[in-house]
PDB file of C-alpha atoms in Angstrom:
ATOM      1  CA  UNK A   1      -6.881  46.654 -34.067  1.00 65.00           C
ATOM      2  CA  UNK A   2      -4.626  43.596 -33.166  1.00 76.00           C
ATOM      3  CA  UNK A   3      -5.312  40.319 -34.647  1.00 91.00           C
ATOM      4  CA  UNK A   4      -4.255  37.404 -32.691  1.00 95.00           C
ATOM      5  CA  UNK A   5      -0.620  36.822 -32.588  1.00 96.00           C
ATOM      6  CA  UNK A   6       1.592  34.073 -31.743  1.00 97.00           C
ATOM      7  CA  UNK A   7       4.930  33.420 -30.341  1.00 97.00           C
ATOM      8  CA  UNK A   8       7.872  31.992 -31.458  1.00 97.00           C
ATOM      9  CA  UNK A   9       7.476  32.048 -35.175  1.00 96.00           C
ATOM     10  CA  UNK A  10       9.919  28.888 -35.877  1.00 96.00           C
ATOM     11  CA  UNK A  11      10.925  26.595 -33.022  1.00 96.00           C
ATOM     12  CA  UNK A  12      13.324  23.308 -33.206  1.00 98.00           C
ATOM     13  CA  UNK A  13      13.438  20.984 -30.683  1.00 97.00           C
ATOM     14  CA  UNK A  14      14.546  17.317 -29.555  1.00 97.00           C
ATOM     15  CA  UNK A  15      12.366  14.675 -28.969  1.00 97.00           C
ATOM     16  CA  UNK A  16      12.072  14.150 -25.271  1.00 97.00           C
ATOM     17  CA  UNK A  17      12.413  18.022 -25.015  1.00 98.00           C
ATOM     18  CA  UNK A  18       9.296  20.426 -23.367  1.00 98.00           C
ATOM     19  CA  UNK A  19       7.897  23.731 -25.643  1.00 98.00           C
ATOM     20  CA  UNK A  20       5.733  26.485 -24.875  1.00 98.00           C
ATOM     21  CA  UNK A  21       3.927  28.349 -27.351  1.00 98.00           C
ATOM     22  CA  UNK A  22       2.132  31.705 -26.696  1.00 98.00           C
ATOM     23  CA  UNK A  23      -1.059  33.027 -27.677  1.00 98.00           C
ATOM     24  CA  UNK A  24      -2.944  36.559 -27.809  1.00 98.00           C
ATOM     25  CA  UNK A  25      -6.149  36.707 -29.101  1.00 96.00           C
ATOM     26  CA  UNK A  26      -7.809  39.237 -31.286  1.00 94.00           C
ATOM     27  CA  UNK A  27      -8.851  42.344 -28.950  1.00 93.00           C
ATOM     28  CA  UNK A  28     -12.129  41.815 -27.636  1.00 90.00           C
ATOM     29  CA  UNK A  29     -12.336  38.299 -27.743  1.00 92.00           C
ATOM     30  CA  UNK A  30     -12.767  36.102 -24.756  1.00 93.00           C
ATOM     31  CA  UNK A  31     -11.957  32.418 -26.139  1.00 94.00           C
ATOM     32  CA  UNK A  32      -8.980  30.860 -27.071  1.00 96.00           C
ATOM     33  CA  UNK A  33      -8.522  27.460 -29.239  1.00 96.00           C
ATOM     34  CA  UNK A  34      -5.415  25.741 -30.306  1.00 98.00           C
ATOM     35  CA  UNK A  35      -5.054  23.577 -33.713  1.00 97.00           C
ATOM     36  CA  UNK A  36      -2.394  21.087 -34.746  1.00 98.00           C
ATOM     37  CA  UNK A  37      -1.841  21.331 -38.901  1.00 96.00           C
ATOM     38  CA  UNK A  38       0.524  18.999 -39.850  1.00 95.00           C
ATOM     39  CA  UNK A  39       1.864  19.163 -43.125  1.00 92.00           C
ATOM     40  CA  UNK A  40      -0.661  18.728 -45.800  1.00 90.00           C
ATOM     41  CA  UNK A  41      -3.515  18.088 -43.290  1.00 93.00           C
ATOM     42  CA  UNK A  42      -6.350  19.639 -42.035  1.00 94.00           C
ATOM     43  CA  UNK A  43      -6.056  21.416 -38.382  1.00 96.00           C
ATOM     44  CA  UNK A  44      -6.988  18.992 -35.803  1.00 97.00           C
ATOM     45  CA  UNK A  45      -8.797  20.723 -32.847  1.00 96.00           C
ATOM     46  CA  UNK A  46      -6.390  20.409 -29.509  1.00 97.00           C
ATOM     47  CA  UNK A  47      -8.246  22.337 -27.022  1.00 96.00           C
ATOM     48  CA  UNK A  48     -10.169  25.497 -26.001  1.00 95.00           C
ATOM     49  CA  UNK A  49      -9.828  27.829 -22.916  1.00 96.00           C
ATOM     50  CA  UNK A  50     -12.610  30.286 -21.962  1.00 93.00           C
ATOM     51  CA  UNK A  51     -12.818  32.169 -18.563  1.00 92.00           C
ATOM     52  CA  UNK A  52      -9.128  30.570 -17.968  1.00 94.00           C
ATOM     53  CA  UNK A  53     -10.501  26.681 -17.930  1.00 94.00           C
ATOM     54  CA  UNK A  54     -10.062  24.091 -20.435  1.00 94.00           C
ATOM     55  CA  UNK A  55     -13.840  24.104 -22.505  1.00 92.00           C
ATOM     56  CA  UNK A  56     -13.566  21.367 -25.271  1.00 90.00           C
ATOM     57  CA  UNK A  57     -10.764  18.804 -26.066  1.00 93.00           C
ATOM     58  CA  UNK A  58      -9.743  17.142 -28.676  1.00 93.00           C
ATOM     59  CA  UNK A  59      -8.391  13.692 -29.081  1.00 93.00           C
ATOM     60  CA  UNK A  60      -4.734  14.682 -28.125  1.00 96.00           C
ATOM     61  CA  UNK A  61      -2.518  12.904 -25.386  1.00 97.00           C
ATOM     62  CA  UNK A  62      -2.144  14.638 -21.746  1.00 96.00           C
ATOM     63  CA  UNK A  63       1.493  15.464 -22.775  1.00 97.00           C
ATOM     64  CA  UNK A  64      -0.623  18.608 -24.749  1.00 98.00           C
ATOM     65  CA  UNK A  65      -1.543  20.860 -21.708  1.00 97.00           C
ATOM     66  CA  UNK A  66      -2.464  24.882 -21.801  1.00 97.00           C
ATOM     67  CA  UNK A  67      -3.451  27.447 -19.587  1.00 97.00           C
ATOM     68  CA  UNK A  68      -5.427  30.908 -19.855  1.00 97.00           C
ATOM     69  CA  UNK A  69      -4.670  33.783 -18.039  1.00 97.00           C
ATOM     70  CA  UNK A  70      -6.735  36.370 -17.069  1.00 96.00           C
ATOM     71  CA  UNK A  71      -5.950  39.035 -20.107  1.00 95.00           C
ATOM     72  CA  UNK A  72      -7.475  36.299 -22.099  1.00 96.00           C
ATOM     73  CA  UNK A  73      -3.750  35.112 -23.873  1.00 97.00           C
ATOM     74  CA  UNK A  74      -2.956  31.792 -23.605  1.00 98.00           C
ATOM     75  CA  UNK A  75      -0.313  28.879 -23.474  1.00 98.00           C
ATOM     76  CA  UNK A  76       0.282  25.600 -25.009  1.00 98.00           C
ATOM     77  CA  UNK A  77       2.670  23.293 -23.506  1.00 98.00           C
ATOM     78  CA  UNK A  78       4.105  19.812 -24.984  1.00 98.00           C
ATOM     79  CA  UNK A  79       5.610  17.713 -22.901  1.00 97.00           C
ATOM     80  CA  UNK A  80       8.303  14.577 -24.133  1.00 97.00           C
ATOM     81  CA  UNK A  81       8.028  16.242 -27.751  1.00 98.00           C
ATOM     82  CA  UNK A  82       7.907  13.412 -30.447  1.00 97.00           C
ATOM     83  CA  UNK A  83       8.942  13.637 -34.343  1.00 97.00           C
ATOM     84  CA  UNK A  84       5.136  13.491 -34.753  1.00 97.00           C
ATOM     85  CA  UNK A  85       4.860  16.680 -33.030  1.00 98.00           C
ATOM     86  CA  UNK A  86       6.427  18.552 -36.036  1.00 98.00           C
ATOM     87  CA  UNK A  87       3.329  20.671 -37.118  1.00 97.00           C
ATOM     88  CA  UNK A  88       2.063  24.351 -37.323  1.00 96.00           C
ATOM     89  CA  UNK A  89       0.564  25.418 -34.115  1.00 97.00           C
ATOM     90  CA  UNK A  90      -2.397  27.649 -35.076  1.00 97.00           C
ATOM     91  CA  UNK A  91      -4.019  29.937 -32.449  1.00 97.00           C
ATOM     92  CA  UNK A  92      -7.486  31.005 -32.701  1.00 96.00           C
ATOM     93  CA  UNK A  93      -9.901  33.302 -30.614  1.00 95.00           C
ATOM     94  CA  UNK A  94     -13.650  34.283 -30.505  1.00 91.00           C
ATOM     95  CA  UNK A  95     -15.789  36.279 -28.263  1.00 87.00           C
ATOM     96  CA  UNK A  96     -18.070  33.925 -26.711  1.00 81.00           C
ATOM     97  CA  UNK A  97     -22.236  34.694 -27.136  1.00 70.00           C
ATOM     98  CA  UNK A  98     -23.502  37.022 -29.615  1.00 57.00           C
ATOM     99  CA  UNK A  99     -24.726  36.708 -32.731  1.00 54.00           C
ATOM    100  CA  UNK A 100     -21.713  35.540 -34.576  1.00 53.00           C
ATOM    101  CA  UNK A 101     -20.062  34.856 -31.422  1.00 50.00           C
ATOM    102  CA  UNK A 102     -18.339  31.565 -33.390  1.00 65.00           C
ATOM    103  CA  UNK A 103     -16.160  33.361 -35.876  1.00 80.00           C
ATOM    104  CA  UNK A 104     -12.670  32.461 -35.011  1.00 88.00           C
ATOM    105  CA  UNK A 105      -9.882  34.067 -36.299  1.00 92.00           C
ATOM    106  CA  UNK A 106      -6.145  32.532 -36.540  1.00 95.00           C
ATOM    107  CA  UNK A 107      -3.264  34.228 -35.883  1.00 95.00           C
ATOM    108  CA  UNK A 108       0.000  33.350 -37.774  1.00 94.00           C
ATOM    109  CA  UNK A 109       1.219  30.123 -36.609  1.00 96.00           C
ATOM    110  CA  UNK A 110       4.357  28.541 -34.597  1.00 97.00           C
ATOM    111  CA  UNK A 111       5.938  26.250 -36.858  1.00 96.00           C
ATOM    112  CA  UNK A 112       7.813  23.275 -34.496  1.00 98.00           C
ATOM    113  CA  UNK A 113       9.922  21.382 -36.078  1.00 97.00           C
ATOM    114  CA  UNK A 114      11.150  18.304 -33.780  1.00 97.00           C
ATOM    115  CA  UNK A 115      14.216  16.580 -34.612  1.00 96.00           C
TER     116      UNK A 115
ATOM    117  CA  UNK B   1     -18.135  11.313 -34.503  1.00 84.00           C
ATOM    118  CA  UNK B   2     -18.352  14.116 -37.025  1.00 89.00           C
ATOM    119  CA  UNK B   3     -16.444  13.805 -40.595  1.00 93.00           C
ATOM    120  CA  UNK B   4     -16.021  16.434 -43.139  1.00 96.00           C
ATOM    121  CA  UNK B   5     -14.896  15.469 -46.771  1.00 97.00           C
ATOM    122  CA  UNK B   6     -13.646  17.968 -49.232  1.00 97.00           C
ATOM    123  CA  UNK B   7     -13.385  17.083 -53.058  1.00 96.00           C
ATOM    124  CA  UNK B   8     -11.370  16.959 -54.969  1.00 96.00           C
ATOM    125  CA  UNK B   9      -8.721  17.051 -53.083  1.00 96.00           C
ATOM    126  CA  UNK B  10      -6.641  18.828 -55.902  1.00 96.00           C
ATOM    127  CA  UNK B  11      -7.810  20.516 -58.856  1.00 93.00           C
ATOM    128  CA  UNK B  12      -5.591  22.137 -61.604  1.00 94.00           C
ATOM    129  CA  UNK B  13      -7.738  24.479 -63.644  1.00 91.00           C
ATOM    130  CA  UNK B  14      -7.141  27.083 -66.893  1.00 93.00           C
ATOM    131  CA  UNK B  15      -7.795  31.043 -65.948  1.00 95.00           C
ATOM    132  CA  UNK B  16     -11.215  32.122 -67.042  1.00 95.00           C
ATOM    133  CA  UNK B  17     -12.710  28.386 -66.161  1.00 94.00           C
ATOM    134  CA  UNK B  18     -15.266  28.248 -63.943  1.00 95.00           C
ATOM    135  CA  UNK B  19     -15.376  24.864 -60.945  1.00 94.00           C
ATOM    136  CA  UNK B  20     -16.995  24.013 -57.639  1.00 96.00           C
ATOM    137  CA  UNK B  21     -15.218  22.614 -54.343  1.00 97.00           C
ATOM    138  CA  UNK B  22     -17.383  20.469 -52.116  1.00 98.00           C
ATOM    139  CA  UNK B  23     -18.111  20.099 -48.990  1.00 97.00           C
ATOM    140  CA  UNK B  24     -19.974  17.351 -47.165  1.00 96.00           C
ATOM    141  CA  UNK B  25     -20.269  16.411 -43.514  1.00 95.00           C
ATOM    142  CA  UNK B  26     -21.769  13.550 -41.505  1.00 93.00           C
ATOM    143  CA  UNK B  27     -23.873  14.971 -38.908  1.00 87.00           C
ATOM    144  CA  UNK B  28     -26.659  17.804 -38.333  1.00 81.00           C
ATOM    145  CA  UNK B  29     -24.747  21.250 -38.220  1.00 78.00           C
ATOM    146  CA  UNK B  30     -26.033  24.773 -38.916  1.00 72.00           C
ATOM    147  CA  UNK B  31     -22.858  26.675 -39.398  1.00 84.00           C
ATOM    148  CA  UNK B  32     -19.998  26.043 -41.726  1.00 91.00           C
ATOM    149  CA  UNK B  33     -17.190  27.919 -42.118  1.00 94.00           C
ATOM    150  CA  UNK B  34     -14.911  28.142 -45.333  1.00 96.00           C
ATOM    151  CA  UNK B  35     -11.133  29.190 -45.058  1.00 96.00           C
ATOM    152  CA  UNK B  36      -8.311  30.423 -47.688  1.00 97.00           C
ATOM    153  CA  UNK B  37      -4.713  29.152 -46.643  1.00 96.00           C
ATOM    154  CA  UNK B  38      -1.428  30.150 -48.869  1.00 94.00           C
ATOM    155  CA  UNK B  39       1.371  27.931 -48.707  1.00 90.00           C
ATOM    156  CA  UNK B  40       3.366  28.724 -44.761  1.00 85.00           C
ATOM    157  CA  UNK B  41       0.561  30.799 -43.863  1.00 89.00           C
ATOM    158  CA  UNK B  42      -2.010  30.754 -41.391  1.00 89.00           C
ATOM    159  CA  UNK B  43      -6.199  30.531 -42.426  1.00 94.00           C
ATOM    160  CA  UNK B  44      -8.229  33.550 -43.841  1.00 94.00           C
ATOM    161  CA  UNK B  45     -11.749  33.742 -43.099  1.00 93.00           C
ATOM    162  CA  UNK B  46     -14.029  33.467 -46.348  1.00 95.00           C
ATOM    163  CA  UNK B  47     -17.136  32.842 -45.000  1.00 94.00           C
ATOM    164  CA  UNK B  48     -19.866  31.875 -42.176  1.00 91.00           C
ATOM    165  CA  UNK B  49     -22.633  30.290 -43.412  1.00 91.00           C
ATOM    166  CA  UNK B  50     -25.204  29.819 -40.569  1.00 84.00           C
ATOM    167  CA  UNK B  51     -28.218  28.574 -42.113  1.00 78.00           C
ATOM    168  CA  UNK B  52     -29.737  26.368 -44.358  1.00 79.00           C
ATOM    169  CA  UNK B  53     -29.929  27.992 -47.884  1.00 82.00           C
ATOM    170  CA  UNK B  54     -27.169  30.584 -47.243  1.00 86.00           C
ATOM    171  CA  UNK B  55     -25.646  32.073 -49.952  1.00 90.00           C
ATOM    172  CA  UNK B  56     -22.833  34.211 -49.493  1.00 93.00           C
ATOM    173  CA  UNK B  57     -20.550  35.998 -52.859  1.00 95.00           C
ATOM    174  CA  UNK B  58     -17.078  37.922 -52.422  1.00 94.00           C
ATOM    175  CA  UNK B  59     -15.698  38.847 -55.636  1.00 95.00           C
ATOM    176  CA  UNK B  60     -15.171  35.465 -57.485  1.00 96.00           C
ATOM    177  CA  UNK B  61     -15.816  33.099 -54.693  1.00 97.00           C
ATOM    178  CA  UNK B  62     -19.500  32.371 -54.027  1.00 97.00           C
ATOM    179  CA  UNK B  63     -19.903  29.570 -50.673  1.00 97.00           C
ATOM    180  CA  UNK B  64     -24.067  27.507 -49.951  1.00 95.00           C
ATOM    181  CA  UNK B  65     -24.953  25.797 -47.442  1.00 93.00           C
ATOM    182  CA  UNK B  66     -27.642  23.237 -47.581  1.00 92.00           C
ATOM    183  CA  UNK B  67     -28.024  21.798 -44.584  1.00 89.00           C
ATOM    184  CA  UNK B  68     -30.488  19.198 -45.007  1.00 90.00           C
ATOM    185  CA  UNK B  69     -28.002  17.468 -47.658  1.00 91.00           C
ATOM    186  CA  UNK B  70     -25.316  18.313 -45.067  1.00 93.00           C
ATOM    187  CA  UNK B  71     -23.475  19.732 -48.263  1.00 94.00           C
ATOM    188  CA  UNK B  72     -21.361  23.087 -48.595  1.00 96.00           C
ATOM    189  CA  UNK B  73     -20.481  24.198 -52.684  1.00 97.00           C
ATOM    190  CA  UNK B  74     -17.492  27.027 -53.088  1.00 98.00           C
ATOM    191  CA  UNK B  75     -17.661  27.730 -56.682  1.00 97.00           C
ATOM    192  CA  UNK B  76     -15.333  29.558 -58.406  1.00 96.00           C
ATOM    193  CA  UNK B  77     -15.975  32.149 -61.265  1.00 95.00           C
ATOM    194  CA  UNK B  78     -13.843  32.867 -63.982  1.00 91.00           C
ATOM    195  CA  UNK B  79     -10.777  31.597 -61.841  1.00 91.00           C
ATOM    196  CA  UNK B  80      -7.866  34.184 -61.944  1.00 93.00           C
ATOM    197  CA  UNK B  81      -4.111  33.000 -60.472  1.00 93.00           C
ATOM    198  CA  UNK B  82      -4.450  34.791 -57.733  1.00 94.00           C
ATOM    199  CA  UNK B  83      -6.824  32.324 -56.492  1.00 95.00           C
ATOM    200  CA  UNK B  84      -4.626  29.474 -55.803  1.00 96.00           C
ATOM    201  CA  UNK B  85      -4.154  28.478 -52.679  1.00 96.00           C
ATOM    202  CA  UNK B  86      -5.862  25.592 -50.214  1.00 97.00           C
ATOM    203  CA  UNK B  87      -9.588  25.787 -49.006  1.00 98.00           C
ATOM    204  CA  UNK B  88     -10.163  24.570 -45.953  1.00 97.00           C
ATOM    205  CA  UNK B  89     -14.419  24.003 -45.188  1.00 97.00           C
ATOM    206  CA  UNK B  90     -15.030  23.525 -41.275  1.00 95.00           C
ATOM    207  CA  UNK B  91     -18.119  22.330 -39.620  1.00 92.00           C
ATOM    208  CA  UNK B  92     -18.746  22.826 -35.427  1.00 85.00           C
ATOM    209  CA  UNK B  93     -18.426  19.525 -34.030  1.00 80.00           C
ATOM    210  CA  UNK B  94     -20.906  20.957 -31.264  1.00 75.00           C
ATOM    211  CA  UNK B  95     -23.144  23.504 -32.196  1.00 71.00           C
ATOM    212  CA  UNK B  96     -21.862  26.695 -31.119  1.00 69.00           C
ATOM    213  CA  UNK B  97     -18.795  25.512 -29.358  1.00 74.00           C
ATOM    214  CA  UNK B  98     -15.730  26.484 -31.866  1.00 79.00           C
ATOM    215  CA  UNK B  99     -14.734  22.929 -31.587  1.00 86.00           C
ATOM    216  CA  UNK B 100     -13.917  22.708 -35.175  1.00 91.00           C
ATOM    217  CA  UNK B 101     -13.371  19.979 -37.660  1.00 94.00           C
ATOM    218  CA  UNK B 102     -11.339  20.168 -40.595  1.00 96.00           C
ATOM    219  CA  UNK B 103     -11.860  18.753 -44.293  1.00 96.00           C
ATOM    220  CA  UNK B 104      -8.914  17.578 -45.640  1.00 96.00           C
ATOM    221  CA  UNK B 105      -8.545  20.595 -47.863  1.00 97.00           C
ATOM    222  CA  UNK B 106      -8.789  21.530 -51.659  1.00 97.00           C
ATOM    223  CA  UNK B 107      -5.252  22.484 -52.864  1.00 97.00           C
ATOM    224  CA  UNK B 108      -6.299  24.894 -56.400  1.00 96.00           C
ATOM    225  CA  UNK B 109      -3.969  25.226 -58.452  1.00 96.00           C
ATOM    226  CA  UNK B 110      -5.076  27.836 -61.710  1.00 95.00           C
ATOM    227  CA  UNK B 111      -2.478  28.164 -64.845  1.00 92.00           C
ATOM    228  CA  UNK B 112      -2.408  31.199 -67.090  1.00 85.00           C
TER     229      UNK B 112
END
């Protein structure tokens, strides 16, 4: 059984430059979040998709966008990337209802670095 | 706005010891969640505590939940190495949403 994964591992961009980081979720889950951890920090919630809309958001600029497809993976998209982007990306998923319906589970992490 | 506050914040401790993280938060939640994170790696899953007066043990690590103190204990038996790391407690910021918030994390460190 799958756990979520993520895509790119490492990335390095510019600041002013776009990224794109993929997520798939766990197999039978439903929900997608993203986190921002930047070094020695806590995650900081970004946002949540479910049924391919945005659910919850956190207190991030519009320059942090995502999308959901229908096979439940996901997307997260930063726009005019600034050094304070630099952070680990973390990816988590849950199936929505049920009784522990809110168990999330993280997948590996894209590590941006933003020069 | 919900806040979650770990301490200590770092905690050096012999093999064999015995010490307790904390966890408090600011507002009513029912479910609290306790991670394991080694250094460039992503979160493990320790525990879901979803009610008041849960008690949950794995091996060395025992997690409570009392939710009418809005407090979260992860004590630690007879600490081994193998046990350092950073624990992570996170509380729902709306009940059953995933919308989770963070404590700043407990970075354990445990010396032969």
């Amino acid at each position: 059984d799958a756990g979520v994964t993520q895509s790119p591992t490492h990335l390095i961009k510019t600041r002013g430059q776009q990224v794109t980081l993929r997520c798939s979720p766990k197999s039978g889950h439903d929900t997608v979040s993203w986190y921002q951890q930047a070094l020695g920090q806590g995650p900081q919630f970004i946002f949540q998709y479910y049924e391919e809309e945005e659910r919850q958001r956190g207190n991030f600029p519009d320059r942090f966008s995502g999308h959901q497809f229908p096979n439940y993976s996901s997307e997260l998209n930063v726009n005019a990337l600034l050094l304070g982007d630099s952070a680990l990306y973390l990816c988590a998923s849950n199936k929505m209802g049920g009784l522990r319906s809110n168990e999330q589970f993280f997948g590996p992490g894209t590590r941006l670095t933003v020069l | 706005e919900l806040k979650v506050e770990q301490n200590p914040l770092f905690l050096s401790m012999q093999e064999g010891k015995n010490y307790t993280i904390y966890c408090n938060y600011s507002t009513t939640s029912d479910r609290l969640y306790w991670y394991r994170q080694d250094p460039g790696k992503s979160l493990e899953s320790l525990f879901v505590l979803l009610s008041n007066g849960a008690v949950k043990q794995e091996g060395r690590l025992m997690a409570s939940l009392d939710t009418k103190a809005r407090l979260s204990t992860l004590h630690i038996t007879a600490a081994v190495h193998d046990l350092s790391a950073t624990y992570f407690c996170a509380v729902d910021a709306i009940q059953g949403a995933q919308k989770l918030v963070f404590g700043q994390g407990t970075r354990l460190t445990i010396n032969p």
